mmCIF file of C-alpha atoms in Angstrom:
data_model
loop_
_atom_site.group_PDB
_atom_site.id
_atom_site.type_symbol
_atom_site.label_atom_id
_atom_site.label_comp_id
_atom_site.label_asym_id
_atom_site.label_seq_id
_atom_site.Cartn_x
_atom_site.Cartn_y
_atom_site.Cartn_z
ATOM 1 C CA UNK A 190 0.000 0.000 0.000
ATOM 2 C CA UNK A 191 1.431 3.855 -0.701
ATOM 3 C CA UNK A 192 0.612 6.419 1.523
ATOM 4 C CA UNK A 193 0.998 10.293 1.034
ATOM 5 C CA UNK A 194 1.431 12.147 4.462
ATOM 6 C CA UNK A 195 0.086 15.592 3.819
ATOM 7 C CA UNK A 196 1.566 18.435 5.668
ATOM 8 C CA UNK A 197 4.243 15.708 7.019
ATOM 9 C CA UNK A 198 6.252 17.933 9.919
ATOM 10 C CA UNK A 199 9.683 15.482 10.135
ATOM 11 C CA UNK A 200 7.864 12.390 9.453
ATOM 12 C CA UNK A 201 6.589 10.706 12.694
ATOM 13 C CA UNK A 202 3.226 9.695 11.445
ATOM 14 C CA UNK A 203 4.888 8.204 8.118
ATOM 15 C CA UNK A 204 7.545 6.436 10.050
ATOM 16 C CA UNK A 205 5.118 5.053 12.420
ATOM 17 C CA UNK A 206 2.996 3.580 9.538
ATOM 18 C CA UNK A 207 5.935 2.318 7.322
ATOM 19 C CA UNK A 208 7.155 0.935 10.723
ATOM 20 C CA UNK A 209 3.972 -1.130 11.928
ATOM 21 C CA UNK A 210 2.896 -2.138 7.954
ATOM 22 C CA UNK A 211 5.936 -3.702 6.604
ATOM 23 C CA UNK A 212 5.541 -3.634 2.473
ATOM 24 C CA UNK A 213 3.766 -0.213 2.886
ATOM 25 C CA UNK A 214 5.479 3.077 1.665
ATOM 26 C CA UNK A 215 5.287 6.270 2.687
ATOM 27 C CA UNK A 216 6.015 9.523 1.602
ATOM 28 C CA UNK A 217 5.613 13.016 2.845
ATOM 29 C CA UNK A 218 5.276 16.505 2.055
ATOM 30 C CA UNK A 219 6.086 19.598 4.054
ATOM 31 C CA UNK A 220 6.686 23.276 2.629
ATOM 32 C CA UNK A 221 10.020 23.408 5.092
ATOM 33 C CA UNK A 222 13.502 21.958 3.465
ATOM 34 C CA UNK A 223 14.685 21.235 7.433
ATOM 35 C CA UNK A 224 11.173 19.004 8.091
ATOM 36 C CA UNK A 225 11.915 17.246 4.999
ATOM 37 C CA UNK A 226 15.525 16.627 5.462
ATOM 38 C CA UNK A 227 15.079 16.045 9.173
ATOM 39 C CA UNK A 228 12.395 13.361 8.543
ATOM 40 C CA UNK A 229 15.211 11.891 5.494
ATOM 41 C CA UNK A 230 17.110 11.911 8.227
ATOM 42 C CA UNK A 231 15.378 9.783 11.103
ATOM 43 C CA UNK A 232 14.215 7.237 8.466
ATOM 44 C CA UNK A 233 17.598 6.562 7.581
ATOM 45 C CA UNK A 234 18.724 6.116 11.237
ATOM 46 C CA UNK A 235 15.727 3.826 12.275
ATOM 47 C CA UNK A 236 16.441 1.800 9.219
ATOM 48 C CA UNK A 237 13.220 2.757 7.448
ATOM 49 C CA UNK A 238 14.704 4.881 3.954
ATOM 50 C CA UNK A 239 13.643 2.519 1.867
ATOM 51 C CA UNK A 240 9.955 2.957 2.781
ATOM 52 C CA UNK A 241 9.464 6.440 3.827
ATOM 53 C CA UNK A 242 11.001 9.356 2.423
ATOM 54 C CA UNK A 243 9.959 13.270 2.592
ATOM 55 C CA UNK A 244 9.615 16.409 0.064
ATOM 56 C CA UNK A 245 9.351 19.750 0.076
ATOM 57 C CA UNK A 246 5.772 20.428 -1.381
ATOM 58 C CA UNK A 247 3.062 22.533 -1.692
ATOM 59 C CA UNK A 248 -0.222 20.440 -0.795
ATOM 60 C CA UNK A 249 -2.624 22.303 -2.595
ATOM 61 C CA UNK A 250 -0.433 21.550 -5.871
ATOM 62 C CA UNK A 251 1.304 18.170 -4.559
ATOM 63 C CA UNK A 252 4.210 16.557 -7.693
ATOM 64 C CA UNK A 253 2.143 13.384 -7.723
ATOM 65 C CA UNK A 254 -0.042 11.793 -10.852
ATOM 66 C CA UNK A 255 -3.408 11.562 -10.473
ATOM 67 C CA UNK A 256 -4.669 7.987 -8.259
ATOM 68 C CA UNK A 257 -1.296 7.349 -6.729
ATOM 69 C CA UNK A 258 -1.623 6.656 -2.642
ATOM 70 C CA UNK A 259 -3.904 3.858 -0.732
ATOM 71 C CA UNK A 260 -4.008 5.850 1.719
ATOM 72 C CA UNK A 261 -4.092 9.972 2.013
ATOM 73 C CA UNK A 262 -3.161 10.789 5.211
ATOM 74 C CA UNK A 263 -3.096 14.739 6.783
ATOM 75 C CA UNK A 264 -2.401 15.433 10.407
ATOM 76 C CA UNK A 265 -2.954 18.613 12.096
ATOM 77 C CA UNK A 266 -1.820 20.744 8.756
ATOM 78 C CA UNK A 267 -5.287 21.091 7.393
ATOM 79 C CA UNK A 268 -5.799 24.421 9.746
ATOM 80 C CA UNK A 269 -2.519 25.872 7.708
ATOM 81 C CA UNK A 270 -4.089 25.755 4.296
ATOM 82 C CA UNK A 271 -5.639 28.924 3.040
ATOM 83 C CA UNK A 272 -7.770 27.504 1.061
ATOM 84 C CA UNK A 273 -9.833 24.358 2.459
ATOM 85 C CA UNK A 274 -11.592 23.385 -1.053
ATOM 86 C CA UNK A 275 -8.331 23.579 -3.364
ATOM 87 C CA UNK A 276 -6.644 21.250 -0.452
ATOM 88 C CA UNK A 277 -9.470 18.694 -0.146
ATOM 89 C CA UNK A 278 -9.664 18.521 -3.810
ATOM 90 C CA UNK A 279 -5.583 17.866 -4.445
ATOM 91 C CA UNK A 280 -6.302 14.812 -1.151
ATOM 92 C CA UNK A 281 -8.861 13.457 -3.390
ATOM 93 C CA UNK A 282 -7.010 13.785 -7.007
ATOM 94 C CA UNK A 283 -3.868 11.779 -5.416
ATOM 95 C CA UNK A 284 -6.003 9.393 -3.653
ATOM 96 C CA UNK A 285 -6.680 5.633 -5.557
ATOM 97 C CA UNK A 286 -10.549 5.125 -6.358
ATOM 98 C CA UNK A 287 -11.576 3.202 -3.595
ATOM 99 C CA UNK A 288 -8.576 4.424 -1.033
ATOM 100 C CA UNK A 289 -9.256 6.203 1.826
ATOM 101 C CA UNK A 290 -8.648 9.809 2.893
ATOM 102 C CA UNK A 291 -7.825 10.861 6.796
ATOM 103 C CA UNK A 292 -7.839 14.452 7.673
ATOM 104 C CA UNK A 293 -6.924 15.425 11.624
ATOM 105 C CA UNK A 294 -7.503 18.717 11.913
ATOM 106 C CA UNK A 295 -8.104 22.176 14.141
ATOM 107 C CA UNK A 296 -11.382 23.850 12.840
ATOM 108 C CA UNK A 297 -13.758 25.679 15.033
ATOM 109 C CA UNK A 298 -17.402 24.707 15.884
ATOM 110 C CA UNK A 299 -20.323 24.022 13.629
ATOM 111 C CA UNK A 300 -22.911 26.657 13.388
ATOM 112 C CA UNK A 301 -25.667 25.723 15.112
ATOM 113 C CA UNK A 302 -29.223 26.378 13.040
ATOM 114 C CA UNK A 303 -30.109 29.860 12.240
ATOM 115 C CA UNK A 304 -26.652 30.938 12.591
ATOM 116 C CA UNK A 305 -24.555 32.455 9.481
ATOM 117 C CA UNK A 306 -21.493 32.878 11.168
ATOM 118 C CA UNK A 307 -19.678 32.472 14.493
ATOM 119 C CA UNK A 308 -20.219 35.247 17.517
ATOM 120 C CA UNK A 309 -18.013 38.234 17.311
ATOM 121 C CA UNK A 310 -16.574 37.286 20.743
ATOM 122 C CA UNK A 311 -15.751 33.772 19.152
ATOM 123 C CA UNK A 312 -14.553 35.315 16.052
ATOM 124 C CA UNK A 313 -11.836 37.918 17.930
ATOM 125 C CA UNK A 314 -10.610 35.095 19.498
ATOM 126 C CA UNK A 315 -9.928 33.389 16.571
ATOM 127 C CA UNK A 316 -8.394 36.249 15.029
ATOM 128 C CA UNK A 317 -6.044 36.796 18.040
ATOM 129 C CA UNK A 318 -4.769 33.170 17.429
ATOM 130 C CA UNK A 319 -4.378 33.603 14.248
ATOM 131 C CA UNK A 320 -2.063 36.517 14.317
ATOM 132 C CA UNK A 321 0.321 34.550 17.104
ATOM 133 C CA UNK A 322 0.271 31.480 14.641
ATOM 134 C CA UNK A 323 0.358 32.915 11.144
ATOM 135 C CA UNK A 324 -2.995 30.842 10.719
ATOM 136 C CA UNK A 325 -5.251 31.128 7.577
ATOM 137 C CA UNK A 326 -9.058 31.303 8.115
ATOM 138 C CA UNK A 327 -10.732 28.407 9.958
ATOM 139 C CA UNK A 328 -14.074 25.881 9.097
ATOM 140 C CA UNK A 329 -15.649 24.024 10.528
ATOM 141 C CA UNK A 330 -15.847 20.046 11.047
ATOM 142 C CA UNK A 331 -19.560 20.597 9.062
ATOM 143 C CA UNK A 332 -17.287 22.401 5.907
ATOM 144 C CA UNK A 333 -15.038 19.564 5.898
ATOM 145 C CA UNK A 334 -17.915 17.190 5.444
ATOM 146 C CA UNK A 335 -19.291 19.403 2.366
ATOM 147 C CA UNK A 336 -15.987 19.539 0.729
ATOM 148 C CA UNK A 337 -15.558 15.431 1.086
ATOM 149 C CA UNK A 338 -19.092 14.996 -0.067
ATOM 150 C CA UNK A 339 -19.398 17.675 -3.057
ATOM 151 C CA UNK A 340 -16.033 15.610 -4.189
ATOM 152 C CA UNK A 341 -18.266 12.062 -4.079
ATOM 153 C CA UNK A 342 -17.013 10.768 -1.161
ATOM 154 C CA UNK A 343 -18.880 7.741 0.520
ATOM 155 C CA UNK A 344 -18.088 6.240 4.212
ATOM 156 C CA UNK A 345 -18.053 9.839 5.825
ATOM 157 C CA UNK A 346 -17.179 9.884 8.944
ATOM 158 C CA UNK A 347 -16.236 12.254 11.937
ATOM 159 C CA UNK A 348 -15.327 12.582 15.460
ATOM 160 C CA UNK A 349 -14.299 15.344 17.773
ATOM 161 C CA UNK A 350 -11.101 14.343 19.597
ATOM 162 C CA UNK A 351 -11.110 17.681 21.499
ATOM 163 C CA UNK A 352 -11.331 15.764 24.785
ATOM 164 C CA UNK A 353 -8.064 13.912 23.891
ATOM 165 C CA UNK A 354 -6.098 17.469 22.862
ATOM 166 C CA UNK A 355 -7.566 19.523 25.166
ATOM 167 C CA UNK A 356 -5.122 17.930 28.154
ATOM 168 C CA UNK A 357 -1.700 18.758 26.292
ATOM 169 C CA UNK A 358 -2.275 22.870 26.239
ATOM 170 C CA UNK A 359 -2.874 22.202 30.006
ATOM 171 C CA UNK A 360 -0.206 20.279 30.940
ATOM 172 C CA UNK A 361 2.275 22.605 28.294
ATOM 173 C CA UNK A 362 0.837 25.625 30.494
ATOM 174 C CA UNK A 363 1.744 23.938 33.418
ATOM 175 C CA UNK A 364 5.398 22.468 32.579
ATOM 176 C CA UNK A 365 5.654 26.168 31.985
ATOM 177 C CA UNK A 366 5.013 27.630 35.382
ATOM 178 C CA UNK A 367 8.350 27.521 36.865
ATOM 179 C CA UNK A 368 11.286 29.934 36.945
ATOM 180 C CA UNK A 369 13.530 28.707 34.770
ATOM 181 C CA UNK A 370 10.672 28.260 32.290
ATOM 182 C CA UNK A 371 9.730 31.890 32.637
ATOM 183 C CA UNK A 372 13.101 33.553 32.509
ATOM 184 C CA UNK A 373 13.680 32.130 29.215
ATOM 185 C CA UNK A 374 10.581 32.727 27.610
ATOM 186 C CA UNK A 375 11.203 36.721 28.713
ATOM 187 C CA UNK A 376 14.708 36.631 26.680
ATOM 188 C CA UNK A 377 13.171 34.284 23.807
ATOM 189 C CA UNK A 378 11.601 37.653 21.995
ATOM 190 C CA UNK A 379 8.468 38.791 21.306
ATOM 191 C CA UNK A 380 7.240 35.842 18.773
ATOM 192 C CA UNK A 381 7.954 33.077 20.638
ATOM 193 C CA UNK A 382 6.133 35.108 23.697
ATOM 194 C CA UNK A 383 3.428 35.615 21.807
ATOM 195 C CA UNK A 384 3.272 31.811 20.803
ATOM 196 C CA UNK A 385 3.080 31.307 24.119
ATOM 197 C CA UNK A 386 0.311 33.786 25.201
ATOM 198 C CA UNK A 387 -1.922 31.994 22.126
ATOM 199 C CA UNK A 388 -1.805 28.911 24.084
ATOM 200 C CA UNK A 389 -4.019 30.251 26.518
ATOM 201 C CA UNK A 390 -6.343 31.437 23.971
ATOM 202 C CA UNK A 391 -6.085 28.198 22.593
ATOM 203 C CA UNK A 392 -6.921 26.435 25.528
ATOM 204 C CA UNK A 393 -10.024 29.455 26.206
ATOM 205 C CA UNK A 394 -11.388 28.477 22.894
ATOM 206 C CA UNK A 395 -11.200 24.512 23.718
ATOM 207 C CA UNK A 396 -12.777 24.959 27.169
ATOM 208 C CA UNK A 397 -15.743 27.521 25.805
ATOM 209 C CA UNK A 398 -16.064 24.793 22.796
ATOM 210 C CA UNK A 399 -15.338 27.262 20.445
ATOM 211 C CA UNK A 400 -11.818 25.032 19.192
ATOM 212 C CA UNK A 401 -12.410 21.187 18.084
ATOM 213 C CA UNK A 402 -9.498 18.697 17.138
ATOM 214 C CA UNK A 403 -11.802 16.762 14.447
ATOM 215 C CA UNK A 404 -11.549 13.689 12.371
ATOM 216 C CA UNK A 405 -12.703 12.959 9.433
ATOM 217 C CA UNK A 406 -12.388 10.118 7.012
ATOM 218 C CA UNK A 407 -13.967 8.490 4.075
ATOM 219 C CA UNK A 408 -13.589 6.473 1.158
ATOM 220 C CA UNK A 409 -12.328 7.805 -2.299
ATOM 221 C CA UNK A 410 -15.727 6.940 -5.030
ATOM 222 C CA UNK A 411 -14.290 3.816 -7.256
ATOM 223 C CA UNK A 412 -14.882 4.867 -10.791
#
């Protein structure tokens, strides 16, 4: 089986499948020469360079013919793409006819009925994490699910993992709180402070339900 890791970081997920499915291959694509040669890197030292490798691509125009991967794979890199249709559409024009597309992903709530958009409070918020993480604008899990189905896909499925995510900004804010911790984030510079000050918006928006972690998957329509 071939996988595609969309949006690959240095390769854990790929490594992890190449690793526990011998025969399968992976490959990955990240818009950051250091990910991709970092993740070259690890494969080679855990023996697995033969069955993942990594690329610097864009994923909303990936180097790949049309029906290439089993599997089409995209971990937390959805929430980076500035525009959600063109990137669903390049997951399903890689993806074999009958494969199966994964997409793990930030987005922000569904709209509940009657609304048209989300509450200026909710949308500030949004905004203000934006600006600390150089984020595009967000959907929701609901958007995803149009995009999968207006591209034919069958098998739709979805969860919200937010109860699973929402622990890690707690325990980062809290392996924060000491002095050491705090002494270097005052000399780190005003991005990397400001990272830090969108974790607590991030974890505002997960505890007022505005932030989901969501998954979606489906199957690819056979021709």
């Amino acid at each position: 089986k071939k996988v595609v890791d969309v949006g690959c970081g240095i390769g854990g997920s790929s490594r992890h499948i190449a690793r526990k499915y011998p025969g399968s291959t992976a490959q990955g694509i990240t818009l950051s020469p250091y990910q991709a040669n970092r993740g070259n890197e690890l494969a080679k030292e855990q023996g697995l360079e033969a069955s993942a490798s990594f690329q610097v691509a864009d994923a909303l125009d990936m180097p790949f013919t049309d029906n290439s991967f089993d599997l089409v794979w995209s971990l937390e890199s959805g929430e980076h793409m500035p525009d959600k249709e063109q990137f669903v559409n390049e997951l399903f024009r890689v993806a074999v006819p009958g494969g199966r597309i994964i997409i793990v992903t930030w987005c922000h709530r569904d709209l509940d009925p009657g609304e048209s958009s989300l509450t200026k409070k909710e949308l500030k918020l949004l905004k203000a994490i934006n600006r600390a993480y150089y984020l595009p604008e967000w959907c929701s899990v609901d958007d995803y699910v149009k995009l999968l189905e207006k591209n034919g896909a069958t098998d739709v499925r979805r969860e919200d993992w937010s109860y699973i995510i929402a622990p890690f900004w707690k325990a980062v804010i809290r392996s924060s709180l000491n002095l050491r911790s705090v002494w270097g984030l005052l000399k780190s510079g005003f991005s990397t402070q400001r990272g830090a000050y969108a974790m607590l918006l991030m974890l505002r928006g997960f505890d007022k339900g505005l932030i989901k972690f969501g998954l979606l998957t489906c199957a690819v329509p056979e021709v």
